[in-house]
Amino acid sequence: MIKKINIILEMIKFEHTIFALPFAFLGASLGALVINGSWPTASHWLWITLAMVGARSAAMALNRVIDAKIDRANPRTKNRAIPAGLISNLETTVFIIVSFALLFYSAFQLNMLAVYLLPIAVFFLVVYSYTKRFTWACHLVLGVTIGIAPLGGWVGATGTLTIDALVLFLAVALWIAGFDIIYATQDANYDKSVHLYSIPSYFGIEKALLIARGIHLLSFISFAGLYVIIPMHWIYLIGVLIAGIIMVYEHSLVKHDDLSKVNVAFFTMNGILSMVMLAFTIGALIL
């Protein structure tokens, strides 16, 4: 059983929860201080963390089950756990059920607004995996799906949903959508050949990278906009500036005729960006 669990955790890249978890914490911290005038409680931190782990684990595992046939036919993904026969659909489905149960239970431990909004979160967690079958806007749907993380943190810590939270959601959603476009450039030719939709397969890799830059510019503006609507120390703007520099560097790594550094841009730099934004936002709130 331990071996199977390790295979599943590797399959869903459990360690990459770092992309979304810092923004859930950021949303919780901002919300609690803006709405309640105090930091989130230990209980908030615990149940928001467990809700995030459950949500992301369920979504990633579900994506692997839904895309098993596609992954099997794609040379880049044919060695993933399910296509390679290392884990079965049934075993993965059990993991998905347990992960959703953790999400639901954690939401009930937070507040009723978190519970009422669960169907929306679950809808996007499930539907995202199907969108590449009918729309090149699948990256935007993924952005919305992961952008729910800071909203979940905000709602979990405060039981409210405000304009401030929605601006944070927009910033994160655009950031995620932009780097997902970059990641999808690896499969542009394959997706086009089997009639799967993505911005790189529909518009071409060169135009896709330009679109990703535009989306990341809007994300940068949205992050900066938080400083205007939420009273914070100016050190927050240093974090935003560093995040912007990371985005620029990320784009410098990937060229339309050289995709060899996509994984560095996707995994390493985005993990750093999320931690930078969390650290500087917490610092700004403390100061």
Tab-separated table of C-alpha atoms in Angstrom:
chain	number	residue	atom	x	y	z
A	1	MET	CA	0.000	0.000	0.000
A	2	ILE	CA	2.821	2.386	0.867
A	3	LYS	CA	4.438	1.672	-2.504
A	4	LYS	CA	1.151	2.392	-4.307
A	5	ILE	CA	0.667	5.650	-2.393
A	6	ASN	CA	4.202	6.734	-3.263
A	7	ILE	CA	3.496	6.009	-6.933
A	8	ILE	CA	0.335	8.125	-6.806
A	9	LEU	CA	2.088	10.991	-5.020
A	10	GLU	CA	4.828	10.928	-7.654
A	11	MET	CA	2.235	10.741	-10.425
A	12	ILE	CA	0.388	13.847	-9.209
A	13	LYS	CA	3.655	15.671	-8.399
A	14	PHE	CA	2.533	16.173	-4.808
A	15	GLU	CA	5.514	18.406	-4.078
A	16	HIS	CA	4.176	20.963	-6.546
A	17	THR	CA	1.415	21.820	-4.123
A	18	ILE	CA	3.888	24.626	-3.373
A	19	PHE	CA	2.471	26.461	-6.422
A	20	ALA	CA	-0.949	26.983	-4.861
A	21	LEU	CA	-0.499	26.576	-1.100
A	22	PRO	CA	1.442	29.840	-0.561
A	23	PHE	CA	-1.371	31.756	-2.245
A	24	ALA	CA	-3.959	30.054	-0.045
A	25	PHE	CA	-1.918	31.216	2.949
A	26	LEU	CA	-1.590	34.664	1.386
A	27	GLY	CA	-5.363	34.869	0.942
A	28	ALA	CA	-5.941	33.708	4.508
A	29	SER	CA	-3.492	36.247	5.953
A	30	LEU	CA	-4.782	39.186	3.912
A	31	GLY	CA	-8.406	38.309	4.589
A	32	ALA	CA	-8.007	37.773	8.310
A	33	LEU	CA	-6.152	41.071	8.801
A	34	VAL	CA	-8.395	43.124	6.494
A	35	ILE	CA	-11.704	41.687	7.740
A	36	ASN	CA	-10.952	40.587	11.300
A	37	GLY	CA	-7.965	42.763	12.183
A	38	SER	CA	-5.991	39.724	13.358
A	39	TRP	CA	-3.951	36.824	11.989
A	40	PRO	CA	-5.603	33.493	11.128
A	41	THR	CA	-5.844	31.077	14.034
A	42	ALA	CA	-3.950	27.790	14.276
A	43	SER	CA	-7.207	26.041	13.383
A	44	HIS	CA	-7.502	28.136	10.226
A	45	TRP	CA	-3.971	27.267	9.146
A	46	LEU	CA	-4.547	23.552	9.742
A	47	TRP	CA	-7.850	23.167	7.911
A	48	ILE	CA	-6.926	25.488	5.029
A	49	THR	CA	-3.749	23.442	4.494
A	50	LEU	CA	-5.637	20.143	4.557
A	51	ALA	CA	-8.355	21.503	2.266
A	52	MET	CA	-5.716	22.616	-0.236
A	53	VAL	CA	-3.918	19.278	-0.117
A	54	GLY	CA	-7.205	17.444	-0.639
A	55	ALA	CA	-8.326	19.708	-3.492
A	56	ARG	CA	-5.081	19.602	-5.449
A	57	SER	CA	-4.531	15.872	-4.908
A	58	ALA	CA	-8.057	15.075	-6.100
A	59	ALA	CA	-7.755	17.358	-9.133
A	60	MET	CA	-4.367	16.053	-10.274
A	61	ALA	CA	-5.287	12.395	-9.781
A	62	LEU	CA	-8.601	12.924	-11.571
A	63	ASN	CA	-6.747	14.566	-14.455
A	64	ARG	CA	-4.490	11.512	-14.774
A	65	VAL	CA	-7.494	9.147	-14.871
A	66	ILE	CA	-9.429	11.255	-17.399
A	67	ASP	CA	-6.360	11.708	-19.617
A	68	ALA	CA	-5.056	8.127	-19.330
A	69	LYS	CA	-5.736	7.280	-22.993
A	70	ILE	CA	-4.278	10.583	-24.187
A	71	ASP	CA	-1.180	10.109	-22.025
A	72	ARG	CA	-0.730	6.566	-23.342
A	73	ALA	CA	-0.627	7.794	-26.934
A	74	ASN	CA	1.620	10.813	-26.288
A	75	PRO	CA	5.358	9.970	-26.434
A	76	ARG	CA	6.097	12.565	-23.737
A	77	THR	CA	3.597	11.139	-21.217
A	78	LYS	CA	3.340	7.434	-22.092
A	79	ASN	CA	5.529	6.498	-19.105
A	80	ARG	CA	3.251	8.092	-16.531
A	81	ALA	CA	2.026	5.728	-13.837
A	82	ILE	CA	-1.391	4.780	-15.261
A	83	PRO	CA	-0.345	4.309	-18.924
A	84	ALA	CA	2.723	2.377	-17.747
A	85	GLY	CA	0.557	0.057	-15.624
A	86	LEU	CA	2.176	1.036	-12.322
A	87	ILE	CA	-1.183	1.968	-10.813
A	88	SER	CA	-4.746	1.154	-11.828
A	89	ASN	CA	-7.664	3.478	-12.494
A	90	LEU	CA	-9.520	1.876	-9.572
A	91	GLU	CA	-6.680	2.501	-7.119
A	92	THR	CA	-6.385	6.091	-8.312
A	93	THR	CA	-10.155	6.566	-8.012
A	94	VAL	CA	-10.043	5.457	-4.371
A	95	PHE	CA	-7.325	8.060	-3.789
A	96	ILE	CA	-9.507	10.701	-5.473
A	97	ILE	CA	-12.478	9.869	-3.225
A	98	VAL	CA	-10.309	10.086	-0.099
A	99	SER	CA	-8.852	13.415	-1.282
A	100	PHE	CA	-12.293	14.919	-1.931
A	101	ALA	CA	-13.434	13.658	1.483
A	102	LEU	CA	-10.502	15.509	3.073
A	103	LEU	CA	-11.495	18.680	1.191
A	104	PHE	CA	-15.139	18.420	2.253
A	105	TYR	CA	-14.352	17.659	5.901
A	106	SER	CA	-11.843	20.525	6.095
A	107	ALA	CA	-14.369	22.983	4.644
A	108	PHE	CA	-16.918	21.972	7.279
A	109	GLN	CA	-14.324	22.695	9.976
A	110	LEU	CA	-13.861	26.250	8.689
A	111	ASN	CA	-17.233	27.929	8.071
A	112	MET	CA	-20.496	27.497	6.173
A	113	LEU	CA	-19.577	29.905	3.352
A	114	ALA	CA	-16.655	27.608	2.547
A	115	VAL	CA	-19.124	24.714	2.452
A	116	TYR	CA	-21.636	26.579	0.270
A	117	LEU	CA	-18.914	27.467	-2.254
A	118	LEU	CA	-17.593	23.893	-2.453
A	119	PRO	CA	-19.743	22.907	-5.465
A	120	ILE	CA	-18.156	25.715	-7.517
A	121	ALA	CA	-14.655	24.604	-6.572
A	122	VAL	CA	-15.421	20.948	-7.291
A	123	PHE	CA	-17.009	21.875	-10.642
A	124	PHE	CA	-13.804	23.503	-11.860
A	125	LEU	CA	-11.602	20.779	-10.359
A	126	VAL	CA	-13.509	18.187	-12.394
A	127	VAL	CA	-14.322	20.088	-15.592
A	128	TYR	CA	-10.822	21.425	-16.269
A	129	SER	CA	-9.521	18.056	-17.448
A	130	TYR	CA	-12.148	17.921	-20.196
A	131	THR	CA	-11.695	21.441	-21.583
A	132	LYS	CA	-8.715	20.603	-23.802
A	133	ARG	CA	-11.131	18.455	-25.795
A	134	PHE	CA	-13.202	21.406	-26.981
A	135	THR	CA	-11.552	24.803	-26.309
A	136	TRP	CA	-8.126	26.410	-26.537
A	137	ALA	CA	-9.144	28.478	-23.482
A	138	CYS	CA	-8.393	25.438	-21.282
A	139	HIS	CA	-5.439	27.352	-19.783
A	140	LEU	CA	-7.778	30.064	-18.521
A	141	VAL	CA	-9.999	27.423	-16.938
A	142	LEU	CA	-6.963	25.985	-15.163
A	143	GLY	CA	-6.099	29.508	-14.011
A	144	VAL	CA	-9.575	29.907	-12.538
A	145	THR	CA	-9.308	26.478	-10.909
A	146	ILE	CA	-6.030	27.188	-9.114
A	147	GLY	CA	-6.974	30.833	-8.584
A	148	ILE	CA	-9.644	29.483	-6.253
A	149	ALA	CA	-6.793	28.684	-3.820
A	150	PRO	CA	-6.381	32.262	-2.483
A	151	LEU	CA	-10.173	32.663	-2.494
A	152	GLY	CA	-10.424	29.499	-0.431
A	153	GLY	CA	-7.844	30.815	2.005
A	154	TRP	CA	-9.683	34.138	2.296
A	155	VAL	CA	-13.097	32.529	2.766
A	156	GLY	CA	-11.723	29.895	5.114
A	157	ALA	CA	-10.186	32.487	7.443
A	158	THR	CA	-12.982	35.088	7.306
A	159	GLY	CA	-16.246	33.558	6.138
A	160	THR	CA	-16.554	36.482	3.675
A	161	LEU	CA	-15.870	37.192	0.005
A	162	THR	CA	-14.873	40.735	-1.014
A	163	ILE	CA	-13.504	42.708	-3.966
A	164	ASP	CA	-10.020	42.495	-2.439
A	165	ALA	CA	-10.187	38.708	-2.572
A	166	LEU	CA	-11.383	38.761	-6.181
A	167	VAL	CA	-8.423	40.931	-7.261
A	168	LEU	CA	-6.062	38.437	-5.628
A	169	PHE	CA	-7.939	35.630	-7.394
A	170	LEU	CA	-7.527	37.415	-10.737
A	171	ALA	CA	-3.786	37.913	-10.228
A	172	VAL	CA	-3.187	34.248	-9.411
A	173	ALA	CA	-5.544	32.949	-12.121
A	174	LEU	CA	-3.717	34.958	-14.796
A	175	TRP	CA	-0.318	33.888	-13.496
A	176	ILE	CA	-1.304	30.207	-13.634
A	177	ALA	CA	-2.891	30.540	-17.099
A	178	GLY	CA	0.243	32.205	-18.459
A	179	PHE	CA	2.682	29.562	-17.308
A	180	ASP	CA	0.334	26.734	-18.336
A	181	ILE	CA	0.471	28.107	-21.884
A	182	ILE	CA	4.261	27.941	-21.696
A	183	TYR	CA	4.120	24.350	-20.436
A	184	ALA	CA	1.682	23.357	-23.205
A	185	THR	CA	4.165	24.373	-25.916
A	186	GLN	CA	5.819	20.968	-25.411
A	187	ASP	CA	2.734	19.203	-26.782
A	188	ALA	CA	1.708	21.710	-29.455
A	189	ASN	CA	2.397	19.449	-32.420
A	190	TYR	CA	0.965	16.349	-30.803
A	191	ASP	CA	-2.178	18.159	-29.633
A	192	LYS	CA	-2.757	19.511	-33.118
A	193	SER	CA	-2.320	16.079	-34.693
A	194	VAL	CA	-4.956	14.461	-32.447
A	195	HIS	CA	-7.333	17.440	-32.402
A	196	LEU	CA	-6.772	18.471	-28.787
A	197	TYR	CA	-7.094	22.164	-28.056
A	198	SER	CA	-4.535	24.500	-26.538
A	199	ILE	CA	-3.296	27.986	-27.318
A	200	PRO	CA	0.055	26.662	-28.649
A	201	SER	CA	-1.643	24.077	-30.901
A	202	TYR	CA	-4.277	26.549	-32.122
A	203	PHE	CA	-2.230	29.724	-32.595
A	204	GLY	CA	1.267	28.280	-32.919
A	205	ILE	CA	4.086	28.316	-30.391
A	206	GLU	CA	5.446	31.763	-31.251
A	207	LYS	CA	2.073	33.493	-30.878
A	208	ALA	CA	1.304	31.412	-27.783
A	209	LEU	CA	4.410	32.718	-26.025
A	210	LEU	CA	3.372	36.290	-26.873
A	211	ILE	CA	-0.097	35.622	-25.450
A	212	ALA	CA	1.476	34.187	-22.295
A	213	ARG	CA	3.555	37.366	-21.911
A	214	GLY	CA	0.437	39.523	-22.205
A	215	ILE	CA	-1.406	37.434	-19.630
A	216	HIS	CA	1.532	37.630	-17.238
A	217	LEU	CA	1.637	41.400	-17.674
A	218	LEU	CA	-2.015	41.547	-16.582
A	219	SER	CA	-1.171	39.295	-13.635
A	220	PHE	CA	1.652	41.646	-12.602
A	221	ILE	CA	-0.714	44.643	-12.814
A	222	SER	CA	-3.294	42.798	-10.696
A	223	PHE	CA	-0.731	41.957	-8.004
A	224	ALA	CA	0.330	45.609	-7.954
A	225	GLY	CA	-3.320	46.647	-7.770
A	226	LEU	CA	-3.693	44.911	-4.416
A	227	TYR	CA	-1.376	47.536	-2.948
A	228	VAL	CA	-3.839	50.222	-4.031
A	229	ILE	CA	-6.926	48.665	-2.431
A	230	ILE	CA	-5.382	47.048	0.661
A	231	PRO	CA	-3.286	49.136	3.072
A	232	MET	CA	0.098	47.436	3.240
A	233	HIS	CA	3.719	48.420	3.798
A	234	TRP	CA	5.595	49.422	0.622
A	235	ILE	CA	7.806	46.352	0.969
A	236	TYR	CA	4.955	44.445	-0.713
A	237	LEU	CA	5.800	46.282	-3.936
A	238	ILE	CA	9.357	44.906	-3.768
A	239	GLY	CA	7.845	41.418	-3.739
A	240	VAL	CA	5.683	42.296	-6.739
A	241	LEU	CA	8.737	43.678	-8.569
A	242	ILE	CA	10.718	40.492	-7.866
A	243	ALA	CA	7.755	38.417	-9.064
A	244	GLY	CA	7.713	40.484	-12.258
A	245	ILE	CA	11.440	39.908	-12.773
A	246	ILE	CA	10.901	36.170	-12.285
A	247	MET	CA	8.158	36.214	-14.932
A	248	VAL	CA	10.448	38.032	-17.370
A	249	TYR	CA	13.254	35.546	-16.667
A	250	GLU	CA	10.830	32.656	-17.104
A	251	HIS	CA	9.930	33.908	-20.574
A	252	SER	CA	13.583	34.431	-21.460
A	253	LEU	CA	14.197	30.704	-20.881
A	254	VAL	CA	11.660	29.570	-23.467
A	255	LYS	CA	11.945	30.356	-27.178
A	256	HIS	CA	9.599	29.266	-29.934
A	257	ASP	CA	12.475	27.295	-31.479
A	258	ASP	CA	14.012	26.076	-28.191
A	259	LEU	CA	11.760	24.470	-25.584
A	260	SER	CA	14.544	22.637	-23.749
A	261	LYS	CA	14.165	24.762	-20.604
A	262	VAL	CA	10.373	24.610	-20.261
A	263	ASN	CA	10.551	22.448	-17.143
A	264	VAL	CA	12.939	24.874	-15.440
A	265	ALA	CA	10.600	27.760	-16.234
A	266	PHE	CA	7.507	25.823	-15.212
A	267	PHE	CA	8.576	24.080	-12.024
A	268	THR	CA	11.551	25.887	-10.481
A	269	MET	CA	10.741	29.523	-11.240
A	270	ASN	CA	7.039	29.288	-10.426
A	271	GLY	CA	7.732	27.665	-7.072
A	272	ILE	CA	10.124	30.519	-6.279
A	273	LEU	CA	7.589	33.143	-7.408
A	274	SER	CA	4.822	31.838	-5.149
A	275	MET	CA	7.140	31.750	-2.124
A	276	VAL	CA	8.426	35.278	-2.864
A	277	MET	CA	4.896	36.684	-2.993
A	278	LEU	CA	3.945	34.966	0.261
A	279	ALA	CA	7.102	36.110	2.077
A	280	PHE	CA	6.890	39.755	1.017
A	281	THR	CA	3.123	39.966	1.620
A	282	ILE	CA	3.507	38.556	5.135
A	283	GLY	CA	6.404	40.958	5.698
A	284	ALA	CA	4.304	43.886	4.499
A	285	LEU	CA	1.431	42.917	6.784
A	286	ILE	CA	3.744	42.572	9.781
A	287	LEU	CA	5.341	45.958	9.130
